[in-house]
Amino acid sequence: MQLKKYTDYALRVLIFCAAKEEDELSSIKEISQTFHISDHHLRKIVYELNKIELLETVRGRNGGIRLAKPANEINVGTVVRYMENDFALLECFDKGADHCVISPACKLKHTLHQAMRAFWEVLQEYTIEDLVVNDNELRQLMDI
């Protein structure tokens, strides 16, 4: 299983903003340069994170972005679920596309379903705050 780059970048934006000093604004340009991601792509991600009220955008000359709520209230599992739209690991996960002849007796789909459930349970245990407990080291690596 692999998460989309879109999800990866969304988590990086949230981590970046959480690593900043309290209420310090970040800019898309700053994040773009740090992670070598196009401004255009980041703007779409920031728009989406703002739409679901995880980021706050401040317009104007000294504007930027920041977390819209405390980092300990932003659940990693919730972010991943929102950003990803397809977790059908195999065709048997999608009843409409399942053409496998062994599907009715197959134990693989049950095994993978159990693994997915464990994946989600682990992600639900973490917040963005948990991902920035080493904020001093992160600031140094991100040059912020």
Coordinates of N, CA and C in Angstrom, one line a residue:
M1 N 0.8 -1.2 0.0 CA 0.0 0.0 0.0 C 0.9 1.2 0.0
Q2 N 0.5 2.2 -0.7 CA 1.2 3.5 -0.8 C 0.3 4.7 -0.8
L3 N 0.6 5.6 0.1 CA -0.2 6.8 0.2 C 0.1 7.7 -1.0
K4 N -0.8 8.5 -1.5 CA -0.6 9.4 -2.6 C 0.4 10.5 -2.1
K5 N 1.1 11.1 -3.1 CA 2.0 12.2 -2.7 C 1.2 13.4 -2.1
Y6 N 0.0 13.5 -2.6 CA -0.9 14.6 -2.1 C -1.1 14.5 -0.6
T7 N -1.3 13.3 -0.1 CA -1.4 13.0 1.3 C -0.1 13.3 2.0
D8 N 1.0 12.8 1.5 CA 2.3 13.0 2.0 C 2.6 14.5 2.2
Y9 N 2.3 15.2 1.1 CA 2.6 16.7 1.1 C 1.7 17.4 2.1
A10 N 0.4 16.9 2.2 CA -0.5 17.5 3.2 C 0.0 17.4 4.6
L11 N 0.5 16.2 4.9 CA 1.1 15.9 6.2 C 2.3 16.7 6.5
R12 N 3.2 16.9 5.4 CA 4.4 17.7 5.5 C 4.0 19.2 5.8
V13 N 3.0 19.7 5.2 CA 2.5 21.1 5.4 C 2.1 21.2 6.9
L14 N 1.3 20.3 7.4 CA 0.9 20.4 8.7 C 2.0 20.3 9.7
I15 N 3.0 19.4 9.4 CA 4.2 19.2 10.3 C 5.0 20.5 10.3
F16 N 5.2 21.1 9.1 CA 5.9 22.3 8.9 C 5.3 23.4 9.8
C17 N 4.0 23.6 9.7 CA 3.3 24.7 10.4 C 3.3 24.4 11.9
A18 N 3.2 23.1 12.3 CA 3.3 22.8 13.7 C 4.6 23.0 14.3
A19 N 5.7 22.9 13.5 CA 7.0 23.0 14.0 C 7.4 24.5 14.2
K20 N 6.7 25.4 13.6 CA 6.9 26.8 13.8 C 6.6 27.2 15.2
E21 N 7.2 28.4 15.6 CA 6.9 28.9 16.9 C 5.4 29.3 16.9
E22 N 4.8 29.3 18.1 CA 3.4 29.5 18.2 C 2.9 30.8 17.5
D23 N 1.9 30.6 16.7 CA 1.3 31.7 15.9 C 2.1 32.3 14.8
E24 N 3.3 31.8 14.6 CA 4.2 32.2 13.5 C 3.6 31.7 12.2
L25 N 3.5 32.6 11.2 CA 3.0 32.2 9.9 C 4.0 31.5 9.0
S26 N 3.5 30.6 8.2 CA 4.4 30.0 7.2 C 3.9 30.5 5.8
S27 N 4.8 30.4 4.8 CA 4.3 30.7 3.5 C 4.4 29.5 2.6
I28 N 3.6 29.5 1.6 CA 3.7 28.4 0.6 C 5.1 28.4 0.0
K29 N 5.6 29.5 -0.3 CA 6.9 29.6 -0.9 C 8.0 28.9 0.0
E30 N 7.9 29.2 1.3 CA 8.9 28.7 2.2 C 8.7 27.2 2.3
I31 N 7.5 26.7 2.3 CA 7.3 25.2 2.4 C 7.8 24.6 1.1
S32 N 7.5 25.2 0.0 CA 7.8 24.7 -1.4 C 9.4 24.6 -1.5
Q33 N 10.1 25.6 -1.0 CA 11.5 25.5 -1.1 C 12.1 24.5 -0.1
T34 N 11.5 24.3 1.0 CA 12.0 23.4 2.0 C 11.9 22.0 1.5
F35 N 10.7 21.6 0.9 CA 10.5 20.2 0.5 C 10.6 20.0 -1.0
H36 N 11.0 21.1 -1.8 CA 11.1 20.9 -3.2 C 9.8 20.4 -3.9
I37 N 8.7 21.1 -3.5 CA 7.4 20.8 -4.1 C 7.0 22.1 -4.8
S38 N 6.3 21.9 -5.9 CA 5.9 23.1 -6.7 C 4.8 23.9 -5.9
D39 N 5.0 25.2 -6.1 CA 4.0 26.2 -5.4 C 2.6 25.8 -5.8
H40 N 2.4 25.6 -7.1 CA 1.1 25.3 -7.6 C 0.4 24.1 -6.9
H41 N 1.2 23.0 -6.8 CA 0.7 21.8 -6.1 C 0.4 22.1 -4.6
L42 N 1.3 22.9 -4.0 CA 1.1 23.2 -2.6 C -0.2 24.1 -2.4
R43 N -0.4 25.0 -3.3 CA -1.6 25.8 -3.2 C -2.9 25.0 -3.2
K44 N -3.0 23.9 -4.0 CA -4.1 23.1 -4.0 C -4.3 22.3 -2.6
I45 N -3.1 21.9 -2.1 CA -3.2 21.2 -0.8 C -3.6 22.1 0.3
V46 N -3.0 23.3 0.3 CA -3.3 24.3 1.3 C -4.8 24.7 1.3
Y47 N -5.3 24.8 0.0 CA -6.7 25.1 -0.2 C -7.6 24.0 0.5
E48 N -7.2 22.8 0.2 CA -8.0 21.6 0.7 C -7.9 21.6 2.3
L49 N -6.7 21.8 2.8 CA -6.5 21.8 4.3 C -7.3 23.0 4.9
N50 N -7.4 24.1 4.3 CA -8.1 25.2 4.7 C -9.6 24.9 4.7
K51 N -10.1 24.3 3.6 CA -11.5 23.9 3.5 C -12.0 23.0 4.6
I52 N -11.1 22.1 5.1 CA -11.5 21.2 6.2 C -11.1 21.7 7.5
E53 N -10.7 23.0 7.5 CA -10.4 23.8 8.8 C -9.3 23.2 9.6
L54 N -8.2 22.7 8.9 CA -7.0 22.3 9.5 C -6.0 23.4 9.4
L55 N -6.1 24.2 8.4 CA -5.2 25.4 8.2 C -6.0 26.6 8.2
E56 N -5.4 27.7 8.6 CA -6.0 29.0 8.6 C -5.1 29.8 7.6
T57 N -5.7 30.5 6.7 CA -4.9 31.4 5.8 C -5.2 32.9 6.2
V58 N -4.1 33.6 6.2 CA -4.1 35.0 6.5 C -3.7 35.8 5.3
R59 N -4.6 36.6 4.8 CA -4.3 37.3 3.6 C -3.5 38.6 3.9
G60 N -3.0 39.2 2.8 CA -2.3 40.5 3.0 C -0.8 40.4 2.9
R61 N -0.2 41.5 3.0 CA 1.2 41.7 2.8 C 2.0 40.8 3.7
N62 N 1.6 40.7 5.0 CA 2.3 39.9 5.9 C 1.6 38.6 6.2
G63 N 0.8 38.1 5.2 CA 0.0 36.9 5.4 C 0.7 35.6 5.3
G64 N 0.0 34.6 5.4 CA 0.6 33.2 5.4 C -0.4 32.2 5.8
I65 N 0.1 31.1 6.3 CA -0.7 30.0 6.8 C -0.3 29.6 8.2
R66 N -1.2 29.0 8.9 CA -0.9 28.4 10.2 C -2.0 27.4 10.5
L67 N -1.7 26.6 11.5 CA -2.7 25.6 11.9 C -3.9 26.3 12.4
A68 N -5.1 25.8 12.1 CA -6.3 26.4 12.5 C -6.8 25.9 13.8
K69 N -6.1 24.9 14.3 CA -6.4 24.4 15.7 C -5.1 23.8 16.3
P70 N -5.1 23.6 17.5 CA -3.8 23.1 18.1 C -3.4 21.7 17.5
A71 N -2.1 21.5 17.4 CA -1.6 20.3 16.8 C -2.1 19.1 17.4
N72 N -2.3 19.1 18.7 CA -2.8 17.9 19.4 C -4.3 17.6 19.1
E73 N -4.9 18.5 18.4 CA -6.3 18.2 18.0 C -6.4 17.8 16.5
I74 N -5.3 17.6 15.8 CA -5.3 17.2 14.4 C -4.9 15.8 14.4
N75 N -5.8 14.9 14.1 CA -5.5 13.5 14.1 C -5.0 13.0 12.8
V76 N -3.9 12.3 12.8 CA -3.2 11.9 11.6 C -4.1 10.9 10.8
G77 N -4.8 10.0 11.4 CA -5.7 9.1 10.7 C -6.8 9.8 10.0
T78 N -7.3 10.8 10.7 CA -8.4 11.6 10.0 C -7.9 12.3 8.8
V79 N -6.7 12.9 8.9 CA -6.1 13.6 7.7 C -5.9 12.6 6.6
V80 N -5.3 11.5 6.9 CA -5.1 10.5 5.8 C -6.4 10.0 5.2
R81 N -7.4 9.7 6.0 CA -8.7 9.3 5.5 C -9.3 10.3 4.5
Y82 N -9.1 11.6 4.9 CA -9.7 12.7 4.1 C -9.0 12.8 2.8
M83 N -7.6 12.8 2.8 CA -6.8 13.1 1.7 C -6.8 11.9 0.7
E84 N -7.0 10.7 1.2 CA -7.0 9.5 0.3 C -8.4 9.2 0.0
N85 N -8.6 8.7 -1.2 CA -10.0 8.4 -1.6 C -10.2 7.0 -2.1
D86 N -9.2 6.2 -2.0 CA -9.3 4.8 -2.5 C -8.4 3.9 -1.7
F87 N -9.0 3.0 -0.9 CA -8.2 2.0 -0.2 C -8.6 0.6 -0.6
A88 N -9.1 0.5 -1.8 CA -9.4 -0.8 -2.3 C -8.1 -1.5 -2.8
L89 N -7.5 -2.2 -1.9 CA -6.2 -2.8 -2.2 C -6.2 -3.8 -3.3
L90 N -7.3 -4.6 -3.4 CA -7.5 -5.6 -4.4 C -8.9 -5.4 -5.0
E91 N -9.1 -6.0 -6.2 CA -10.4 -5.8 -6.8 C -11.5 -6.4 -5.9
C92 N -11.2 -7.3 -5.1 CA -12.3 -7.9 -4.2 C -12.7 -6.9 -3.1
F93 N -12.0 -5.9 -2.9 CA -12.4 -4.9 -1.9 C -13.5 -4.0 -2.5
D94 N -13.7 -4.0 -3.8 CA -14.7 -3.2 -4.5 C -15.7 -4.2 -5.2
K95 N -16.9 -4.4 -4.6 CA -17.8 -5.3 -5.0 C -18.2 -5.1 -6.5
G96 N -18.2 -3.9 -7.0 CA -18.6 -3.6 -8.3 C -17.5 -4.1 -9.3
A97 N -16.3 -4.1 -8.9 CA -15.2 -4.5 -9.8 C -14.6 -5.9 -9.6
D98 N -15.2 -6.6 -8.6 CA -14.7 -7.9 -8.2 C -15.1 -9.0 -9.3
H99 N -14.1 -9.5 -10.0 CA -14.4 -10.5 -11.0 C -13.5 -11.8 -10.7
C100 N -13.0 -11.8 -9.5 CA -12.1 -12.9 -9.2 C -13.0 -14.1 -8.8
V101 N -12.6 -15.3 -9.4 CA -13.5 -16.5 -9.3 C -13.3 -17.1 -7.9
I102 N -12.2 -16.8 -7.2 CA -12.1 -17.4 -5.8 C -12.5 -16.5 -4.7
S103 N -13.0 -15.3 -5.0 CA -13.5 -14.4 -4.1 C -14.4 -14.9 -2.9
P104 N -15.4 -15.7 -3.3 CA -16.2 -16.2 -2.2 C -15.5 -17.1 -1.1
A105 N -14.4 -17.7 -1.5 CA -13.7 -18.6 -0.6 C -12.3 -18.1 -0.2
C106 N -11.9 -16.9 -0.7 CA -10.6 -16.4 -0.5 C -10.4 -15.8 0.9
K107 N -9.3 -16.2 1.5 CA -8.9 -15.7 2.8 C -8.0 -14.5 2.8
L108 N -7.5 -14.2 1.6 CA -6.5 -13.1 1.4 C -7.2 -11.8 1.7
K109 N -8.4 -11.6 1.2 CA -9.1 -10.3 1.4 C -9.4 -10.1 2.8
H110 N -9.7 -11.1 3.6 CA -10.0 -11.0 5.0 C -8.7 -10.7 5.8
T111 N -7.6 -11.3 5.3 CA -6.3 -11.0 5.9 C -5.9 -9.5 5.7
L112 N -6.1 -9.1 4.5 CA -5.7 -7.7 4.1 C -6.7 -6.7 4.8
H113 N -7.9 -7.1 4.9 CA -8.9 -6.2 5.6 C -8.5 -6.0 7.1
Q114 N -8.0 -7.1 7.7 CA -7.6 -7.0 9.1 C -6.3 -6.1 9.2
A115 N -5.4 -6.3 8.2 CA -4.2 -5.4 8.2 C -4.6 -3.9 8.0
M116 N -5.6 -3.7 7.2 CA -6.0 -2.3 7.0 C -6.6 -1.7 8.3
R117 N -7.4 -2.5 8.9 CA -8.0 -2.1 10.2 C -6.9 -1.8 11.2
A118 N -5.8 -2.6 11.3 CA -4.7 -2.3 12.2 C -4.0 -1.0 11.8
F119 N -3.8 -0.8 10.5 CA -3.2 0.4 9.9 C -4.0 1.7 10.4
W120 N -5.3 1.6 10.3 CA -6.1 2.8 10.7 C -6.1 3.0 12.2
E121 N -6.1 1.9 13.0 CA -6.1 2.0 14.4 C -4.8 2.7 14.9
V122 N -3.7 2.3 14.3 CA -2.4 3.0 14.6 C -2.4 4.4 14.3
L123 N -2.9 4.8 13.1 CA -2.9 6.2 12.7 C -3.8 7.0 13.6
Q124 N -4.9 6.4 14.0 CA -5.8 7.1 14.9 C -5.2 7.5 16.3
E125 N -4.1 6.8 16.6 CA -3.5 7.0 17.9 C -2.6 8.3 17.9
Y126 N -2.3 8.8 16.7 CA -1.3 9.9 16.6 C -2.0 11.2 16.2
T127 N -1.4 12.3 16.7 CA -1.8 13.7 16.3 C -0.6 14.3 15.6
I128 N -0.8 15.4 15.0 CA 0.3 16.2 14.4 C 1.3 16.6 15.5
E129 N 0.8 16.9 16.7 CA 1.7 17.2 17.8 C 2.7 16.0 18.1
D130 N 2.2 14.8 18.0 CA 3.1 13.6 18.2 C 4.2 13.6 17.2
L131 N 3.9 14.1 16.0 CA 4.9 14.1 14.9 C 6.0 15.2 15.0
V132 N 5.8 16.1 15.9 CA 6.7 17.2 16.0 C 7.3 17.3 17.5
V133 N 7.3 16.2 18.2 CA 7.9 16.3 19.5 C 9.4 16.6 19.5
N134 N 10.0 16.4 18.3 CA 11.4 16.8 18.1 C 11.5 18.1 17.3
D135 N 10.6 19.1 17.7 CA 10.5 20.3 16.9 C 11.8 21.0 16.7
N136 N 12.7 21.0 17.7 CA 14.0 21.7 17.5 C 14.8 21.1 16.4
E137 N 14.8 19.8 16.4 CA 15.6 19.1 15.3 C 14.9 19.4 14.0
L138 N 13.6 19.3 13.9 CA 12.8 19.6 12.7 C 13.1 21.0 12.2
R139 N 13.1 22.0 13.1 CA 13.3 23.4 12.7 C 14.7 23.5 12.1
Q140 N 15.6 22.8 12.7 CA 17.0 22.9 12.1 C 17.1 22.3 10.8
L141 N 16.5 21.1 10.6 CA 16.5 20.4 9.3 C 15.7 21.2 8.2
M142 N 14.7 21.9 8.6 CA 13.9 22.6 7.7 C 14.3 24.1 7.5
D143 N 15.3 24.4 8.3 CA 15.9 25.8 8.3 C 14.9 26.9 8.6
I144 N 14.1 26.6 9.6 CA 13.1 27.6 10.0 C 13.3 28.1 11.5

